[in-house]
Structure formats: structure tokens, C-alpha cells
XYZ file of C-alpha atoms in Angstrom:
598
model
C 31.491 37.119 -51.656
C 30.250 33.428 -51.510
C 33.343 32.627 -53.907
C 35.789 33.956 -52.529
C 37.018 30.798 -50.585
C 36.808 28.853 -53.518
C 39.094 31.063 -55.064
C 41.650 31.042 -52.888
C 41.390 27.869 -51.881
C 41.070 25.206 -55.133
C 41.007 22.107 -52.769
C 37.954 23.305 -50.762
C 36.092 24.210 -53.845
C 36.796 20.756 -55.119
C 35.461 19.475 -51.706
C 32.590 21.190 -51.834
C 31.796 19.650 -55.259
C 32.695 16.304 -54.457
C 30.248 16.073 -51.646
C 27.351 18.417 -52.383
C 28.122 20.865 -49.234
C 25.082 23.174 -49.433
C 23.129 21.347 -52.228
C 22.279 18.469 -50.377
C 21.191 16.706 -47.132
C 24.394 15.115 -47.046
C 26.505 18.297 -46.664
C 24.183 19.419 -43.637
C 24.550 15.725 -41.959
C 28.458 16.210 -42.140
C 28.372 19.845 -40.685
C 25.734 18.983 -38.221
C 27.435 16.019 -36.733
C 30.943 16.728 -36.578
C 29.575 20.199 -34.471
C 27.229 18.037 -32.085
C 30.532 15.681 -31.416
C 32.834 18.532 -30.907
C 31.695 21.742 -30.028
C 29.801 20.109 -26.991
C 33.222 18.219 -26.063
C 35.193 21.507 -25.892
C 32.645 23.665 -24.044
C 31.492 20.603 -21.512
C 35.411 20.428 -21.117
C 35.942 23.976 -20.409
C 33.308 24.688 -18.042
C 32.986 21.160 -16.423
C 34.953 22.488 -13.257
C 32.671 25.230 -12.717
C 29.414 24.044 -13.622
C 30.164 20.538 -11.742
C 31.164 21.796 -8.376
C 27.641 24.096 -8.424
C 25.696 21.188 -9.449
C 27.307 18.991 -7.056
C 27.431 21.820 -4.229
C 23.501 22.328 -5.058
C 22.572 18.548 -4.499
C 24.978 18.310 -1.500
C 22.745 21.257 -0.170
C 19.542 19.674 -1.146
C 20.482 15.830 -0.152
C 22.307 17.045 3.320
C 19.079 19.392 3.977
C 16.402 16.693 3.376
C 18.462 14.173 5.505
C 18.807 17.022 8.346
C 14.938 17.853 7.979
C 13.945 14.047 7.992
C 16.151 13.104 10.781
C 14.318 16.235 12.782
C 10.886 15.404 12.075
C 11.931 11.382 13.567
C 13.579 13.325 16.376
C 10.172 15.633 16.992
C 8.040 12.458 16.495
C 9.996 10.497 18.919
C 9.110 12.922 21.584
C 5.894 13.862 20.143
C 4.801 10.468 20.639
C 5.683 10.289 23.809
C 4.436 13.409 25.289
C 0.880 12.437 23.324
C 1.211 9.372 25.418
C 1.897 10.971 28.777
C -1.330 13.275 27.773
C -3.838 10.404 28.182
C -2.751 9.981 31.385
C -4.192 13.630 32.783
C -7.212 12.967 30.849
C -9.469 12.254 34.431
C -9.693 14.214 37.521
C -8.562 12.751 40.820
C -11.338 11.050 42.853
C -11.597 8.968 45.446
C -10.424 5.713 44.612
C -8.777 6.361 41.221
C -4.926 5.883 42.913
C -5.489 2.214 41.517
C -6.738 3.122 37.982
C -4.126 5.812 37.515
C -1.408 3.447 38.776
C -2.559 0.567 36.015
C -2.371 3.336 33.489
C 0.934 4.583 34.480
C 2.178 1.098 34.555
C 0.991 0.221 31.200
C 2.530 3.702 29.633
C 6.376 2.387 31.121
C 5.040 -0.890 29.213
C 3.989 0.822 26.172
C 7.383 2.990 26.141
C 10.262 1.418 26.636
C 11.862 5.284 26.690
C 10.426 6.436 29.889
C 12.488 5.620 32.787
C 9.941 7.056 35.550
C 6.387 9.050 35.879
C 5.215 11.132 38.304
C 1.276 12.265 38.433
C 0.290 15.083 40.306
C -2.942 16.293 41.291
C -4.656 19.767 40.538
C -2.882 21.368 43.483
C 0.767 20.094 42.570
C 0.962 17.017 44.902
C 2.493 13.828 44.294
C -0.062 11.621 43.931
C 2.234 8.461 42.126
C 5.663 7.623 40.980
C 6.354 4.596 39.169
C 10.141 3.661 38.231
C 11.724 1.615 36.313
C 15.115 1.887 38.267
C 13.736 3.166 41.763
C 11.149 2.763 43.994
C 7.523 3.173 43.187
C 5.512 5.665 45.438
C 1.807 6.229 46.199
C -0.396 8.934 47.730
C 2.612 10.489 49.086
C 0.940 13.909 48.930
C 4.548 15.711 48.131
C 4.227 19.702 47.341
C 5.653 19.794 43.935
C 3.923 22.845 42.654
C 6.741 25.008 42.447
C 9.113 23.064 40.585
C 9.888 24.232 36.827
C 8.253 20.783 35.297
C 5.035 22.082 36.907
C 4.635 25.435 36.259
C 6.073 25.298 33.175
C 3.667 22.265 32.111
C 0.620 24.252 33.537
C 1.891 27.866 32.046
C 1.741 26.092 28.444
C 0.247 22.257 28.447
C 3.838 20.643 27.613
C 7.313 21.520 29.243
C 10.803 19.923 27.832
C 13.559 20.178 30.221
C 16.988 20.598 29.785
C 19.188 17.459 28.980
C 21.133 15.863 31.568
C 23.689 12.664 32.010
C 23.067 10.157 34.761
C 25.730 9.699 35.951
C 27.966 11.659 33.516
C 27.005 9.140 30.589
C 23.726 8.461 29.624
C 21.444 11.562 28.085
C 18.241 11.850 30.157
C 15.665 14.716 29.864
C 12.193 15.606 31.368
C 9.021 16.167 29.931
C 5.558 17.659 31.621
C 2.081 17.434 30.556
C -0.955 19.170 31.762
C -4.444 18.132 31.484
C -7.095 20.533 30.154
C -8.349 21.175 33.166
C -6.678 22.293 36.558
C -7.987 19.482 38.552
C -6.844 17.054 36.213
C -2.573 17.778 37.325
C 0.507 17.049 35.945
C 2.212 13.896 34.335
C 5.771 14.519 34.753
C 8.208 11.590 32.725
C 12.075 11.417 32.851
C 13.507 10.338 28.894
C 16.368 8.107 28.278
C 17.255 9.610 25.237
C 20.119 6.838 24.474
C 16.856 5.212 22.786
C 17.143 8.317 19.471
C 20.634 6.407 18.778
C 17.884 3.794 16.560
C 17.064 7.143 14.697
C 20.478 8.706 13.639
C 22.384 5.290 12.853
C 19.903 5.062 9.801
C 20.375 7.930 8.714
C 23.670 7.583 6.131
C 24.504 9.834 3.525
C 26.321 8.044 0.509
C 28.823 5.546 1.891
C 30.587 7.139 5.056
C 27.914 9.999 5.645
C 26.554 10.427 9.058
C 24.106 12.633 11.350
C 24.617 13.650 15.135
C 22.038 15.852 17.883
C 22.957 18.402 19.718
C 21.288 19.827 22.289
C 21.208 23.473 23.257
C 24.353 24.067 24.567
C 26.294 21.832 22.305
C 26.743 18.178 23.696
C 26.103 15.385 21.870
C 22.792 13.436 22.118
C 23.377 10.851 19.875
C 25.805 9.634 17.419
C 26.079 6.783 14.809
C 29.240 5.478 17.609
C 27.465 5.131 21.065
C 30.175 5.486 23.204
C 30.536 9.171 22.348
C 26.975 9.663 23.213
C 28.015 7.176 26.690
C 31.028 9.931 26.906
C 28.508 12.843 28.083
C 29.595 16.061 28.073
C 33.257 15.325 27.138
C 34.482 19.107 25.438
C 36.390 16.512 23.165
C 33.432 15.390 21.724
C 31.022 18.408 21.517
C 33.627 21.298 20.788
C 34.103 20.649 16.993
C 30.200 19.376 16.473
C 29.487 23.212 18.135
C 31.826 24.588 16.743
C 30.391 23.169 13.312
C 26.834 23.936 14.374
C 27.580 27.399 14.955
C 29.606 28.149 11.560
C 26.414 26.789 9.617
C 24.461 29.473 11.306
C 26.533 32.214 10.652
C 25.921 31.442 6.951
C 22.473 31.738 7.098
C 21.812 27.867 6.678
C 22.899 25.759 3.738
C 25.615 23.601 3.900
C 29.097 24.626 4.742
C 32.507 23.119 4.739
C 33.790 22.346 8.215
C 35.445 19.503 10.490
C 33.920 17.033 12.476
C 34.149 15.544 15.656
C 37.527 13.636 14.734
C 38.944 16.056 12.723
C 37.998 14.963 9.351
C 37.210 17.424 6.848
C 33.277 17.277 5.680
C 30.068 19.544 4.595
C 27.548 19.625 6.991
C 24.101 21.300 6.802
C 21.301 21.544 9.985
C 18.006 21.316 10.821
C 16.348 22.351 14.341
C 14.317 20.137 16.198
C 11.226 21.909 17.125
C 10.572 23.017 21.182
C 13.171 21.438 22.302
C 16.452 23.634 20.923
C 18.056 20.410 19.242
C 19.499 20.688 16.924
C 20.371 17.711 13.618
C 23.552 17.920 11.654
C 24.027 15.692 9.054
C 27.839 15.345 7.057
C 29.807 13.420 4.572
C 33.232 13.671 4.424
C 34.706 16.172 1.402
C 36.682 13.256 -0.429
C 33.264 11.472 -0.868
C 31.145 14.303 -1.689
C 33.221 15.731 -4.546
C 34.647 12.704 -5.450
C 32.216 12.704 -8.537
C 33.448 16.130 -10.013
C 37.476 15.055 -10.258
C 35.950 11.356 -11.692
C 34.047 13.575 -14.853
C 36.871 15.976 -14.971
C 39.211 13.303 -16.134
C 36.011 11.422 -18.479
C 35.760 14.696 -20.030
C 39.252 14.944 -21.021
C 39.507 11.503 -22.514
C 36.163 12.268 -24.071
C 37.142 15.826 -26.007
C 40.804 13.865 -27.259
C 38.820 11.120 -28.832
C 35.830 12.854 -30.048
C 38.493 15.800 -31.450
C 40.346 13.411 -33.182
C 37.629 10.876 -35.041
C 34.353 13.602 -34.859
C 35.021 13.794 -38.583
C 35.942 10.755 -40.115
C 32.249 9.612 -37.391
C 30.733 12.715 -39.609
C 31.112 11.700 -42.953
C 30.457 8.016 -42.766
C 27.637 8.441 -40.923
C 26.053 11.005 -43.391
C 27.166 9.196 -46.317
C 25.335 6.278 -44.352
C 22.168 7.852 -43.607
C 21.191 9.843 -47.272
C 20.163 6.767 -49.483
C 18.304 5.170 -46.621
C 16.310 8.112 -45.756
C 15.421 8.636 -49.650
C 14.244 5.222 -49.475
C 12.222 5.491 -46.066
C 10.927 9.152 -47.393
C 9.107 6.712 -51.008
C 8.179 4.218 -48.392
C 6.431 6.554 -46.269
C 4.840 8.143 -49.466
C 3.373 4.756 -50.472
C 2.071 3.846 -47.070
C 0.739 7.046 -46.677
C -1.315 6.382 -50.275
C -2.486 2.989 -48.758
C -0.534 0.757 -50.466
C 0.694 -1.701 -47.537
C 1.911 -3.857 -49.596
C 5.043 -1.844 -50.405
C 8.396 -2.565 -48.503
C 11.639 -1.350 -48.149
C 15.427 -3.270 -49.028
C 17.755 -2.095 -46.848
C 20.772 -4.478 -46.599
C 22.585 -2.677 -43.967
C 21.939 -4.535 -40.430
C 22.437 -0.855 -37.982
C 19.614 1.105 -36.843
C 18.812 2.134 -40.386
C 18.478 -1.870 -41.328
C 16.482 -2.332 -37.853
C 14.566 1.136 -39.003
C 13.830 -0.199 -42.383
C 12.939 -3.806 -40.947
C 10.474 -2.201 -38.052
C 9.500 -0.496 -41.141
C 8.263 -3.349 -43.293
C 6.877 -4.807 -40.330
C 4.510 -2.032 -39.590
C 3.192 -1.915 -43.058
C 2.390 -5.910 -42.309
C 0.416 -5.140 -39.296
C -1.367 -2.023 -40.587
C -2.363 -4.438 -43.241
C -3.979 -7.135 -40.305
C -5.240 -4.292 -38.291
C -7.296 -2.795 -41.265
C -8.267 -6.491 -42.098
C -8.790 -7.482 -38.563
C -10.789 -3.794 -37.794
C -12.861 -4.401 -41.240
C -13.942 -8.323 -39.613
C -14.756 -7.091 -36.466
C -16.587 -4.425 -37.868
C -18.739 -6.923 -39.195
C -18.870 -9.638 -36.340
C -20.307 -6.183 -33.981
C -22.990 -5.762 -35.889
C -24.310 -8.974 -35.127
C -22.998 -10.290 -32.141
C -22.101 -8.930 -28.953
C -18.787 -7.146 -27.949
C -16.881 -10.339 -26.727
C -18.287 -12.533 -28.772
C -16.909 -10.305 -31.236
C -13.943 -10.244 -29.950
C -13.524 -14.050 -29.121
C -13.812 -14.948 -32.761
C -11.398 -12.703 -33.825
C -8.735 -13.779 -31.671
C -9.148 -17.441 -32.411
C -9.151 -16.688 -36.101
C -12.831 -18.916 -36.826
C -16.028 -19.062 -35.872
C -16.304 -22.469 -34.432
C -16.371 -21.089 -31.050
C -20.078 -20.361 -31.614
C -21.146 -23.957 -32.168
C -23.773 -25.054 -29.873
C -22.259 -26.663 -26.662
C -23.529 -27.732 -23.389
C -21.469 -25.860 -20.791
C -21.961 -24.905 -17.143
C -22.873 -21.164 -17.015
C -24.102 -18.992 -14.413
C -27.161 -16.222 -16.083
C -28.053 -12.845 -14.702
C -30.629 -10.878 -15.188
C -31.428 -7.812 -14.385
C -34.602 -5.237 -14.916
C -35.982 -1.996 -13.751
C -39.383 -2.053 -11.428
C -42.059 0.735 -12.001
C -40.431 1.196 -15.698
C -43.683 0.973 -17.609
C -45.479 3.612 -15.414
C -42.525 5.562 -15.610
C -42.294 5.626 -19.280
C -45.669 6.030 -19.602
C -45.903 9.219 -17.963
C -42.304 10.832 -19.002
C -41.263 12.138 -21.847
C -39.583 9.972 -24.345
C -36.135 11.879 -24.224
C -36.261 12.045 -20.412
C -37.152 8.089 -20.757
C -33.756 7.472 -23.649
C -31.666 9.726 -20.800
C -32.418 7.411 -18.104
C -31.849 4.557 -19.987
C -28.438 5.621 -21.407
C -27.056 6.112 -17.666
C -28.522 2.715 -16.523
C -27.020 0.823 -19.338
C -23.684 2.516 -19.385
C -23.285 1.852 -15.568
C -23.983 -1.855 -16.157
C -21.953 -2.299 -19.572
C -19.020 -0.949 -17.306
C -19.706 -3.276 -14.629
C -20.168 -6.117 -17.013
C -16.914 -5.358 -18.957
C -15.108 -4.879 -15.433
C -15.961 -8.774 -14.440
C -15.267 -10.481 -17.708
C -18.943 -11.690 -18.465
C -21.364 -11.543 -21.733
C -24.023 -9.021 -22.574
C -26.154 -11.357 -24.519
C -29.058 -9.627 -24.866
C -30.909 -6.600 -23.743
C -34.982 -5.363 -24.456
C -36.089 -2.268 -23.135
C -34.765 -1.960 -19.252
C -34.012 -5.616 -19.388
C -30.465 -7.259 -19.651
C -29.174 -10.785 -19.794
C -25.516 -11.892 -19.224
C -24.132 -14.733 -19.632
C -20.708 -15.792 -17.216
C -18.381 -18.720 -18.657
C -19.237 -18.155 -21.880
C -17.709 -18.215 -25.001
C -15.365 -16.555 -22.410
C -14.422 -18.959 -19.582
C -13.954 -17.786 -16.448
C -12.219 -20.107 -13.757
C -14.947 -19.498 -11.105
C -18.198 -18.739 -12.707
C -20.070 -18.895 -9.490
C -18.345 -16.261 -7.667
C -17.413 -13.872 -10.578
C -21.054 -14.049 -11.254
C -22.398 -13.252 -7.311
C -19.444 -10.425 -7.923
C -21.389 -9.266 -11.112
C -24.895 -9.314 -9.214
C -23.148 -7.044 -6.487
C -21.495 -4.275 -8.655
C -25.036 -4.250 -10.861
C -26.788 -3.481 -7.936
C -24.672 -1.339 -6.035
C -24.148 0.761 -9.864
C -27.897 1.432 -10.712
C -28.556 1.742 -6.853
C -26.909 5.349 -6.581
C -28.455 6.162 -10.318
C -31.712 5.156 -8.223
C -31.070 7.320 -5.790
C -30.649 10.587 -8.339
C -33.797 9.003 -10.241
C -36.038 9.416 -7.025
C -34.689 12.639 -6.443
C -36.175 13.866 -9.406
C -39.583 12.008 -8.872
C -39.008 9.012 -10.828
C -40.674 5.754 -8.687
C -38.074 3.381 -10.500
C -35.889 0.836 -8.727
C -33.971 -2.399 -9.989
C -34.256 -6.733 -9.609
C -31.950 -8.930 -10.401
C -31.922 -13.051 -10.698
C -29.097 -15.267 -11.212
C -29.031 -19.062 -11.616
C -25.937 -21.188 -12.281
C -26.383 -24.456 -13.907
C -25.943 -26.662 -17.878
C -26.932 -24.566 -20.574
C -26.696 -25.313 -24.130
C -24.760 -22.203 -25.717
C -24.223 -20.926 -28.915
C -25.301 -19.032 -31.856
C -29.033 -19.045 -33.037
C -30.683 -17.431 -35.980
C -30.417 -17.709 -39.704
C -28.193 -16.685 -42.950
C -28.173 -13.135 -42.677
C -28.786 -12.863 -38.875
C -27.268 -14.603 -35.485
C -27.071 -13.928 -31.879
C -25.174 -15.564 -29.429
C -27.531 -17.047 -26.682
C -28.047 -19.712 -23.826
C -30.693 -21.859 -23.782
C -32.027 -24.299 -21.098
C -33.804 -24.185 -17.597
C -31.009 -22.349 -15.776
C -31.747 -19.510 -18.442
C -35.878 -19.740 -17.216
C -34.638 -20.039 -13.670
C -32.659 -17.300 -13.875
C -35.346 -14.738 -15.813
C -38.255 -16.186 -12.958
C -35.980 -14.745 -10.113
C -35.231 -11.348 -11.698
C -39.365 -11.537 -12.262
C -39.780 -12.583 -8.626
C -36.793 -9.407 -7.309
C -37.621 -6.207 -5.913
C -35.838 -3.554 -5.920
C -32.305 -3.616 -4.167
C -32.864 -7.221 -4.198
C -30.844 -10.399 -5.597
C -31.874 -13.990 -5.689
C -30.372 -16.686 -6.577
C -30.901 -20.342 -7.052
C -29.079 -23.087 -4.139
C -26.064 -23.314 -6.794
C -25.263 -20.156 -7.011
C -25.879 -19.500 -3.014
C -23.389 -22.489 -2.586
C -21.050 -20.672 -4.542
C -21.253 -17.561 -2.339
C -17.783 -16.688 -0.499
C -17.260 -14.685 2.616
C -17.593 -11.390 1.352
C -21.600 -12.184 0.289
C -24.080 -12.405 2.660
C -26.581 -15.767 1.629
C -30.168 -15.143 3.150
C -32.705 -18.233 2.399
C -35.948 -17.110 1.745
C -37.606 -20.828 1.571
C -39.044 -22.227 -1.457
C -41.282 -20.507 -3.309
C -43.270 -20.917 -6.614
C -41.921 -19.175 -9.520
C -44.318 -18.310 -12.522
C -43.620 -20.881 -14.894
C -42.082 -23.483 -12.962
C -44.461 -26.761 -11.577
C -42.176 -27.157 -8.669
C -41.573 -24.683 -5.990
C -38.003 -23.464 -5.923
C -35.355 -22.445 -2.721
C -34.962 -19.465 -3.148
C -32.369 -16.995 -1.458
C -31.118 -13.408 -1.460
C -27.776 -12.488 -1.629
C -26.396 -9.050 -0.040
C -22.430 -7.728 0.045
C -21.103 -8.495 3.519
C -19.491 -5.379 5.467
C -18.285 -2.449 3.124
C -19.123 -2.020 -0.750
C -15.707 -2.987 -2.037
C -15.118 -7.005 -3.325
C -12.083 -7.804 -1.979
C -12.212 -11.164 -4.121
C -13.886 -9.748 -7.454
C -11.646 -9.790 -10.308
């Protein structure tokens, strides 16, 4: 059955010899390509009306809902915020003598928010006890009955009231909102809203280049509107018979968007969101020529795209396969020899396409695998006799000259646990290793974090070295910064250790001053070090510390910035030292965070 065709047809048997169609990676190329060129053409081509108008229909939904939702949440804030405000306002009872508190408070509320036009406080038993206006006269103590208007008992039926919306003067939106205090004697704040102020809210709101939002209230009018004088229009039927109209079509649906006309007769899809208590309601459109503008533009790419891929998918096919088999055969032997170690090996490929680029990245990976094993192997050996940086210092500057001895200023920490020798001494040794695997992590972390040296550490004691061989462009502070996070890290492993029962706190010492640095020891052996009186300085302090405590010499406390708190503690002798030495403790300044650390 599998030669039949090559029976019948004596040209497609000779093309399947010529080219090696089921033999070889080449035939499967050629098949593989001209399908992913033109079988994706004709299909995106014949469902591209369908599938693009759901797509775009979906995010139209999506991107119309979110605006809607986000404009109503402004909208709910908006009045949120301002009934929260009229709430501290019926926070105190009325006493005798409070008319001139409340009225400074009511004053600074019209201050605070420019919205409310005027406020009216009433006392527990529904009395006008102030009004203060921004367009009309301000009253007080004029003991008016107001308890049976709706603002009142509806404020002290449920906390908050919203009236209905009204025009002053047939223009302007205005609407009333109550609040009660939590207590009946407390009354009733009572604010009329110039809602032209929401007009800030829906003129950001734009949805691609022409989109726009508008609020309704509950019987229809408009609120607000991208063009003001609409809103200035009131409750023109003009205006507000298409939005409700609208408004009440994207109900019937169930919500979503729907296609519709707007206010000026344009056609558009529109989708809704309430506004919360106050039976608003958001609609946000963009007209139809905009929103499915995007479906008719890949309609017509699609076309141009299935006549040109049609007509040159197969020449693409075969050059590109013909193209790609001797270059993979010789990545596949490259790979094979890379994968066998030999890094030496690279690949020819003339060709300057992706498969040249391929080949080229190629080569070039096999030269860096080559450094990195060399550079790993070196480092390797540098670690296991010098510290971490150090390490790394020498490798990146290609020699080892950076370890000559050199006088440099430096700033030295040092750091120790107190009650450590009792502690070990009555522990057992695992407990003893745990303990000092948490306290040393915490600190190499802390160390690594501020760009400074472990030179050395002996038992529970550590010395680090800041400004070198790494320089750091302010030693002083980077190493008060250093002092700080080593504290503040072993503190709350302190705090776990005593919880247990383990009497063990932590010192540390810092002095900043010329040290001769470098590496010390012999053939076989060296260590990076600092040697010279700031080091001795430096280990008396930590000596001199207790636990939670810092000191430092006067150069380092000079170096202290505003975040560290600088406390002299006088001079003092130091074990060791002839003369006595100013000493001072340094503590972090407000909370434990280094604003200025690096």
C-alpha cells in the first residue's frame, strides 16, 4: 500500500528520492514547516471573524466592567470620606459651653471639604443646635425642632442617611447626607453635597481614545459627565432619556456589556456598576467604531497573511530545511565533544543567520566553560586559605598583588559571646556546635550584606575587617552599620538561647584608624590580616563590651550619622593600653531598620 503513489505517480517517487522524504530529518523539516506556515494561515483566516469578535467582546466586557467597578468604588469613597468626616463631628455629647468647640469643628470640616456646602448639628432631642454655610447665613443655638424630618430619623433609624439628589436651582446636583453619633445624646450632623465636585472623578476615567463614563442617580438624571454643562443642564429629559434608557437595557441582560446609544446618539457598548447606598449608578462606554475597530484591522492582516504565506510556505520550507540539516549534524558532534569535556573543540559554521549566531554563541560557551572550570579550580584553591572575598578579590583582578602589605585606613570589628566558657562547659558539645552554627551564620549574612571581611574567627570570636582588600567609600559608617545588624542578628538568637537556659549574650568593639594590611604566613600557608593599634584598640573594646553593647573609639563615634545614637562613656583604661582611652557606646536611633546602610 505504501507504493502505490509511487506507482502512479513516477515524479513523486523521484521526489521522494531526491530529498530523503521519510529517511531523513530533512524530509520531516520540509513537511513540518510548510504545515506550521499554512495550515495555521487558513484556519486563523477562517475563523478569525468568529473567534475575534468573542475575544474582543470578552475584553470589552472585562475592560468596560473594571472601569465601571473602579469609577464606583471613587464614587463610594468620595462620599465615604465625607460621611466618615461628618462622623467625628457627633463624637461628644452637648454640654454646656461646647456651642464654641462644636462650631470650630464644624468650621474646620467646610475647611477640610471643599464639597460640603452647609452643616447642621443637632442635639440628642433633634434641635438645631448650629448651621454653618458656605452660601447662607450661619446660625447658633437656635433650638429649631428638626426631629421629624427624614435626614433625622433616617440618620438615627440606621447611623448614616443619603438623600435624594436635587438641582439648585435647576443646575447644579446637590444631595444630603446624615450622621448619627453612637449615642442618642450625641445628635445629628446633617451636610448638604455639591456633587458638581465627582466631575474630577469621571473625566479620568477614559476608555481607549474617545471612551467615557457618566452617574446616574436613581431615577435617571445625570450626575456627572466628562462635558459639565450637561451635568449644569439638570434634569433636562434630553440628556438623561438615552443614558436611562441605556442603563435600563444593561439590566435587562443580566449585566455585561451591551450595545446601545448614548446621550448624543452615537452608537457604543456600555457596561454598569452600582454605587453602593446611594442607588447610583456608573456607566462607562466607547463608541462601536473604536471598540471593534481591531477585529476589521486583523481581518484584512489575515488575508494578506494566508496569500503570501500560501504562495512562498514552500519554497520558505525547503530552503530552510535544506539550511538547517548540516548545521544541526555539526552542533549534534559539537555537543558530543563538549559533553566528553573536551572544550577545546569548536564549530565552523560560515553561514552568518541564527544557525552562524547559534554556532558562534556556541564556540563561545565552550570558551567560558573552559575559564569557569579554570577560574572555579583557582578559587577552589585561594578558599582554602583565605577568606571568601579575599578569595574572590584575587580572582577578579587576575594576581595576587592585592595581598601585599599596605598601610590603609580601616575600620575593625570585633565581636564575641559573654558567659561562652561556662556555657560550653556545662552543655553538651553538639548542643555547643548548634549554637555556634546559628550565631555564625547570622553574622556571615550580616557581614556579606555590608560588603566587609571575615578575617578571622576562634571559637565565639570574630574579626572583620571594613575597607579592605575591598574598599568601601565610607568605611566609618558602613562599619557602625555592620556593628548594628551584628547586634541586632545575635540579639534575637539571644533571646531563643535564654529561653532555653543558656546565660549567653554578645560584645562588640570597633575602632577605625591606619592599619598595615595584608597577607601573613609562610609557603604553604597565608591569611589575610590587619595589623597595628587600631586592630588592639578594637579587640580591648569588644573585651571591655557587655552584652547588647557597642563601643567604639572617638573616630569611629565621629563617623556616626543620624540614624546611630553616640553615648560617651568617658575615658577609661583598657587592658593593654598605658593610656586611658574615650570611650563611647553606640545604639540604632528610632526603629531597627538603617535607612543609610548599604
Amino acid at each position: 500500500m505504501s507504493q502505490l503513489p509511487a506507482r502512479r505517480f513516477p515524479f513523486a517517487k523521484l521526489a521522494f528520492t531526491r530529498f530523503g522524504f521519510g529517511r531523513s530529518i530533512f524530509a520531516k523539516y520540509l513537511v513540518v514547516l510548510f504545515t506550521a506556515v499554512v495550515v495555521p494561515l487558513v484556519a486563523n483566516g477562517a475563523t478569525e471573524a468568529w473567534f475575534g469578535y468573542r475575544d474582543q467582546r470578552a475584553q470589552l466586557d472585562e475592560l468596560l466592567g473594571v472601569e465601571a467597578r473602579a469609577a464606583s468604588s471613587r464614587i463610594q469613597s468620595f462620599i465615604d470620606g465625607i460621611r466618615d468626616q461628618l462622623g467625628w463631628v457627633v463624637q461628644l455629647p452637648w454640654t454646656p459651653g461646647a456651642e464654641e468647640r462644636q462650631r470650630l469643628d464644624a468650621l474646620r470640616l467646610l475647611r477640610q471639604v471643599p464639597a460640603i456646602v452647609s452643616l447642621t448639628l443637632m442635639d440628642g432631642e433633634g434641635r438645631e443646635r448650629l448651621h454653618v454655610s458656605r452660601v447662607g447665613l450661619n446660625r447658633s443655638g437656635s433650638g429649631i425642632d428638626r426631629s421629624g424630618e427624614a435626614a433625622v430619623v433616617g440618620a438615627r433609624a440606621a447611623r448614616r442617611w443619603y438623600g435624594p439628589v436635587t438641582y439648585f436651582r435647576g443646575s447644579e446636583p446637590f444631595m444630603t447626607i446624615a450622621v448619627a453619633g453612637n449615642r442618642a445624646a450625641v445628635g445629628v450632623a446633617v451636610a448638604e453635597i455639591n456633587l458638581k465636585l465627582i466631575w474630577d472623578v469621571i473625566s479620568a476615567i477614559r476608555v481607549g481614545r474617545s471612551g467615557q463614563a457618566v452617574v446616574l442617580d436613581g431615577p435617571g438624571r445625570v450626575i456627572a459627565h466628562p462635558d459639565i454643562s450637561l451635568v449644569l443642564r439638570g434634569d433636562d429629559e434630553a440628556v438623561s432619556r438615552p443614558l436611562s434608557r441605556l442603563r435600563d437595557v444593561i439590566r435587562a441582560e443580566g449585566g455585561g456589556s451591551v450595545i446601545g446609544r448614548d446621550g448624543s446618539g452615537a452608537a457604543v457598548i456600555a457596561a454598569l456598576a452600582p454605587v453602593p447606598g446611594v442607588d447610583w449608578t456608573v456607566i462607562v462606554s466607547q463608541p462601536l467604531s473604536e471598540a471593534f475597530g481591531p477585529i476589521y484591522d486583523a481581518l484584512w492582516r489575515t488575508l494578506a497573511l494566508l496569500l503570501l504565506g500560501t504562495a512562498f510556505a514552500g519554497v520558505l520550507a525547503i530552503w530552510l530545511a535544506r539550511r538547517m540539516t548540516g548545521p544541526i549534524r555539526l552542533l549534534e558532534q559539537g555537543t558530543e565533544q563538549i559533553g566528553a569535556g573536551r572544550f577545546e573543540h569548536r564549530i565552523a559554521i560560515g553561514s552568518a543567520d541564527e544557525l552562524g549566531r547559534l554556532a558562534a554563541r556556541f564556540n563561545t560557551m565552550a570558551g567560558e566553560l573552559a575559564l569557569a572550570r579554570d577560574r572555579q579550580e583557582r578559587i577552589a584553591r585561594l578558599r582554602r586559605f583565605l577568606a571568601p572575598e579575599v578569595a574572590e578579590l584575587v580572582d577578579r583582578t587576575g594576581d595576587d598583588s592585592v595581598l601585599e602589605g599596605r598601610r590603609l585606613e580601616v575600620a575593625v570589628i570585633f565581636g564575641d559571646l559573654r558567659g561562652f566558657t561556662g556555657f560550653s562547659a556545662r552543655t553538651p558539645p553538639e548542643e555547643v556546635l548548634h549554637v555556634l552554627d546559628a550565631y555564625f551564620a547570622v553574622l556571615g549574612r550580616a557581614i556579606t550584606a555590608h560588603g566587609a571581611t571575615l578575617i578571622s574567627f576562634s571559637g565565639d570570636g570574630l574579626m572583620v575587617l571594613v575597607n579592605a582588600p575591598v574598599p568601601r567609600p565610607d568605611p566609618g559608617r558602613t562599619a557602625l552599620a555592620l556593628a548594628l545588624a551584628m547586634q541586632e542578628a545575635v540579639q534575637a538568637l539571644v533571646v531563643e538561647w535564654r529561653a532555653r537556659g543558656y546565660a549567653i549574650g554578645f560584645g562588640v568593639g570597633a575602632a577605625m584608624g591606619t592599619a598595615t594590611v595584608g597577607r601573613i604566613g609562610y609557603e604553604s600557608r597565608f591569611d589575610y590580616t590587619a595589623i597595628g593599634p587600631v586592630v588592639n584598640l578594637a579587640a580591648r573594646l569588644c573585651a571591655a563590651a557587655e552584652d547588647r553593647q557597642i563601643l567604639v573609639d572617638a573616630a569611629l563615634a565621629g563617623e556616626a550619622p543620624a540614624w546611630a545614637e553616640v553615648t560617651p562613656l568617658g575615658e577609661k583604661p583598657l587592658k593593654g593600653l598605658t593610656d586611658r582611652i574615650p570611650v563611647f557606646a553606640v545604639a540604632r536611633r528610632g526603629p531597627a531598620t538603617d535607612p543609610g546602610a548599604p
